[in-house]
Structures are given as structure tokens and as C-alpha cells.
C-alpha positions as a printed NumPy array, in Angstrom:
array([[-27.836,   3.004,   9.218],
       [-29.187,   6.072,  11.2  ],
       [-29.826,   9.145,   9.747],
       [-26.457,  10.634,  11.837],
       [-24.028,   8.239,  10.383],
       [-25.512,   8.542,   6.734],
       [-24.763,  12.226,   7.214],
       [-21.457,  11.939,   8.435],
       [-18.371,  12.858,   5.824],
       [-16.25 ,  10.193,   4.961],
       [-13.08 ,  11.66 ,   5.621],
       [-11.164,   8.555,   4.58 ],
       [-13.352,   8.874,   0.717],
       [-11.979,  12.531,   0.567],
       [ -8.162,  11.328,   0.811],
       [ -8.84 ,   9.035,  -1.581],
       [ -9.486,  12.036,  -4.309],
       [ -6.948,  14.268,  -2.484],
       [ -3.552,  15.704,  -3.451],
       [ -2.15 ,  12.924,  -0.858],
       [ -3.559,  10.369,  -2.789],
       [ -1.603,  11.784,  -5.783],
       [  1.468,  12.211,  -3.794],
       [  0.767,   8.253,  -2.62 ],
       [  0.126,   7.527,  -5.991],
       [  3.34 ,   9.517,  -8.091],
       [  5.062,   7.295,  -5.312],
       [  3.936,   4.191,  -5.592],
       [  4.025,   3.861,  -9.353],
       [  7.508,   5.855,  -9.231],
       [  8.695,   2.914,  -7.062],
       [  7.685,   0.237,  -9.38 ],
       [  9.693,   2.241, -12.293],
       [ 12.563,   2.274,  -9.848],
       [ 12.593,  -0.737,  -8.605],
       [ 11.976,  -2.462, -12.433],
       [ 15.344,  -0.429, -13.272],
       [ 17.188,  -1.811, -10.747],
       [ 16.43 ,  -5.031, -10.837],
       [ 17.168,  -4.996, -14.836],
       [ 20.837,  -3.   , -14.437],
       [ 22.145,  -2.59 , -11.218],
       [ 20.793,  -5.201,  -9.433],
       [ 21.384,  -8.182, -12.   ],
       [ 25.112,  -6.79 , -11.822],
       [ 24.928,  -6.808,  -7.898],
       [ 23.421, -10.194,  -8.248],
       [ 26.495, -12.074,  -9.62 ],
       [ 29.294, -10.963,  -6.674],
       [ 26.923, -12.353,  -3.828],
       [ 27.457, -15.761,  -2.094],
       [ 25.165, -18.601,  -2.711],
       [ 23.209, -18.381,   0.035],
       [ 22.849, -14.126,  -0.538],
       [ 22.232, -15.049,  -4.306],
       [ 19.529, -17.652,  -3.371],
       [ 17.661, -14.953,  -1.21 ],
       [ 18.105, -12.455,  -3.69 ],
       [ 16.247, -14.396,  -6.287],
       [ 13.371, -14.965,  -3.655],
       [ 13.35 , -11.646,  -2.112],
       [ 13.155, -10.139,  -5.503],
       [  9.932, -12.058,  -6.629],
       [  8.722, -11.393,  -3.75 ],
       [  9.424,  -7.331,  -4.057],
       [  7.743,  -7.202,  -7.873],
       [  4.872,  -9.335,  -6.672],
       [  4.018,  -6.969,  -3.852],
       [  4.645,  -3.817,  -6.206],
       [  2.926,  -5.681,  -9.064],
       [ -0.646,  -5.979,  -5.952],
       [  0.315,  -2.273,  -5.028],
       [  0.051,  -0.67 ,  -8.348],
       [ -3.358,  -2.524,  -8.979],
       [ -4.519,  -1.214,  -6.337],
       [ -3.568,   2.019,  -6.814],
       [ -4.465,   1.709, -10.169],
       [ -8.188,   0.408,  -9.342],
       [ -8.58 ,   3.372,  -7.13 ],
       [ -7.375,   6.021,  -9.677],
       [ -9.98 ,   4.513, -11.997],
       [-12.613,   4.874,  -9.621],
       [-11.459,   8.645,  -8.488],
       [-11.958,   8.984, -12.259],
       [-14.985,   8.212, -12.426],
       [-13.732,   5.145, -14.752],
       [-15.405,   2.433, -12.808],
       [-17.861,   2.269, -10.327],
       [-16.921,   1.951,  -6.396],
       [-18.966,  -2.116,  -6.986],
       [-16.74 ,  -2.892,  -9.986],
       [-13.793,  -1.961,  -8.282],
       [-14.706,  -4.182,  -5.116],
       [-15.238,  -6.819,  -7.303],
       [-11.858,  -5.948,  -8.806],
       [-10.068,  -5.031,  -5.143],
       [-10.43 ,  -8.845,  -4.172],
       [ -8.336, -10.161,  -6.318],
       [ -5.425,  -7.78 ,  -5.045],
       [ -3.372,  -8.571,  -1.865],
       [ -1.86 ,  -6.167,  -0.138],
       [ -1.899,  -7.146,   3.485],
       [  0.101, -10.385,   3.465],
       [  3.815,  -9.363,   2.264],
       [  6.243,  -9.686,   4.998],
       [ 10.317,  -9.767,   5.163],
       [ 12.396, -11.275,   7.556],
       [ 15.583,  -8.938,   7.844],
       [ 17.494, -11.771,  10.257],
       [ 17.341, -13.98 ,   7.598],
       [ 20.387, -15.638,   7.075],
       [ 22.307, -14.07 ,   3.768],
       [ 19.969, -10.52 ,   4.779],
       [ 22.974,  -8.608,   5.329],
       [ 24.494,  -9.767,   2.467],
       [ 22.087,  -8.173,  -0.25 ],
       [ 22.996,  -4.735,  -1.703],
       [ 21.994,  -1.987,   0.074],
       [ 20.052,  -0.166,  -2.388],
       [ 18.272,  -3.501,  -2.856],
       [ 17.246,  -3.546,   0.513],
       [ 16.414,  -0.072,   0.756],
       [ 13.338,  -1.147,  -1.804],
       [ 12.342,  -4.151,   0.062],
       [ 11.654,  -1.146,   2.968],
       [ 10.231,   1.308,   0.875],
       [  8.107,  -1.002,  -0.516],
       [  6.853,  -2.492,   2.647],
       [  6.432,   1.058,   4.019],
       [  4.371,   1.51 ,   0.85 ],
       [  2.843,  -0.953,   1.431],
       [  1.576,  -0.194,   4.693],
       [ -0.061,   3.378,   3.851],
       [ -2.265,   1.525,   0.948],
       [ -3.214,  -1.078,   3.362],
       [ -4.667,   2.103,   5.811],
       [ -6.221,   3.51 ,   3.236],
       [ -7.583,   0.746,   2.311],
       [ -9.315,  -0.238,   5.538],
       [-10.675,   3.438,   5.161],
       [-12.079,   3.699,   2.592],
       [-13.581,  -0.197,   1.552],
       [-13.705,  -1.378,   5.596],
       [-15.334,   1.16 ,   7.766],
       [-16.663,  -2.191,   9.779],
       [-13.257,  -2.098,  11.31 ],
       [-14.15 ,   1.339,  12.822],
       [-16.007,   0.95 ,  16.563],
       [-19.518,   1.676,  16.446],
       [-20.706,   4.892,  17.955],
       [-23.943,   6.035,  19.306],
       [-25.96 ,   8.394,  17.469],
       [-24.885,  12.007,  18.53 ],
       [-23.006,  10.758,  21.816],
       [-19.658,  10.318,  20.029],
       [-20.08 ,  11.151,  16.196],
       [-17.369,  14.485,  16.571],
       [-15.275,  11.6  ,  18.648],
       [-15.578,   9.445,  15.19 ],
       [-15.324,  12.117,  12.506],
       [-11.581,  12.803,  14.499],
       [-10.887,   9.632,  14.505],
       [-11.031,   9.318,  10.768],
       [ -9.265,  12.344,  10.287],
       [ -6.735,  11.005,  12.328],
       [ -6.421,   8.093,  10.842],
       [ -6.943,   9.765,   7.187],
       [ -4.491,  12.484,   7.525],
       [ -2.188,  12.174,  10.848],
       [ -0.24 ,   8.827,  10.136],
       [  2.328,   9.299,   6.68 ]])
């Protein structure tokens, strides 16, 4: 590593300790507590009116939905502990691999899709929106490899804007 890079801020480590990470994280476990409420009250109510097909989907959407909370709040959970100062950033690598959180995918055309309560599907997309600003942080924070390489001095301000960018200009 030259001695430019290894002097360079890690924007993406910052919003990791940050008041959006908070935010990210009030939300994320917040969702889990929602969505465990629904699925125990509303939702099993819900669940008896739909068809069989609907009712089939339900059941597989809905495993589907804890699992990728259940990966979501690890993570978030793994990266609290490290913010903490609770684990170090190697024991929460070793940790972060057993978590997926890029592989969870709906298909709204789905036959039945339509059919599922609305508030249902309104957590399948929060969730998957959820998702999707853990996986960016993420890449971040424990994938900078994923970043393009830049010369020395040549484009270093280009890179540090790029990570703020990417840190703080997509929600």
C-alpha cells in the first residue's frame, strides 16, 4: 500500500460509527420487531382468508422475510459490537462470513403476489430496501477491493469523493 492510500480517511469506516449508522441500525432492528409482530397477530389472521396458492406463497415468502431479517440483524449486530469496541474488526470478519446478505431476492409477478396482504408486502420491500443499504455498507467498509485503483496523488481527491458519495449520497 503506498504511503498516500494508507493516509487516506476511510470515509465508509466513519459511517459505520456515525449517527446514520444508528439511524440504519434503530431501523433495521425496529423492522425485525415489526415484522415478528405481524407475522404473530395480524398476519397469521391475514393468513387464513387467502387462496391456496396466496397461502402457499405466504408461508414461503414469510421464511424467506425472517431469514433475511434474521442475516440483517447479525450483521448489524456484528458491526455494533465492533463500533463498540466489543470485538475486533478480524473477529468480526471471521464472524461476517457466516452472514448473507446479498442473495435475498423476491419475485413480485409471482403468481398468488397480488394476493398477499398489503402490509405484508410492504415488509417484503422494506426489508429488501434494507437490505440493500447494509449490503453498500458493507462493500464499504469490509471490500474496498471493489473500489478502482487510483494512482498515487493523480486521483486520490477523485477517490476520497467517491467514497463520500457512496458513504453518504445514496439512502
Amino acid at each position: 500500500m503506498s504511503e498516500t492510500s494508507s493516509n487516506m480517511i476511510s470515509f465508509a469506516g466513519h459511517m459505520a460509527t456515525s449517527n446514520p449508522f444508528k439511524t440504519l441500525y434503530a431501523d433495521g432492528m425496529g423492522l425485525v420487531e415489526e415484522t415478528a409482530s405481524y407475522l404473530d397477530g395480524p398476519g397469521r389472521i391475514a393468513s387464513k382468508d387467502l387462496t391456496r396458492l396466496a397461502s402457499i406463497l405466504y408461508a414461503a415468502e414469510s421464511m424467506r422475510l425472517t431469514t433475511r431479517l434474521m442475516q440483517l440483524a447479525s450483521w448489524l449486530l456484528l458491526q455494533r459490537a465492533v463500533n463498540n469496541g466489543e470485538m475486533s474488526r478480524d473477529q468480526v470478519m471471521s464472524e461476517k462470513n457466516k452472514v448473507r446478505i446479498d442473495s435475498f431476492t423476491i419475485d413480485a409477478n409471482a403468481p398468488g403476489w397480488d394476493d398477499l396482504p398489503e402490509q405484508f408486502r410492504d415488509l417484503v420491500a422494506r426489508s429488501l430496501r434494507l437490505q440493500a443499504r447494509v449490503a453498500l455498507l458493507d462493500r464499504e467498509i469490509y471490500r474496498p477491493e471493489v473500489m478502482p485503483a487510483f494512482a498515487d496523488n493523480e486521483n486520490s481527491v477523485k477517490a476520497q469523493l467517491s467514497l463520500l458519495q457512496t458513504a453518504f449520497g445514496h439512502h
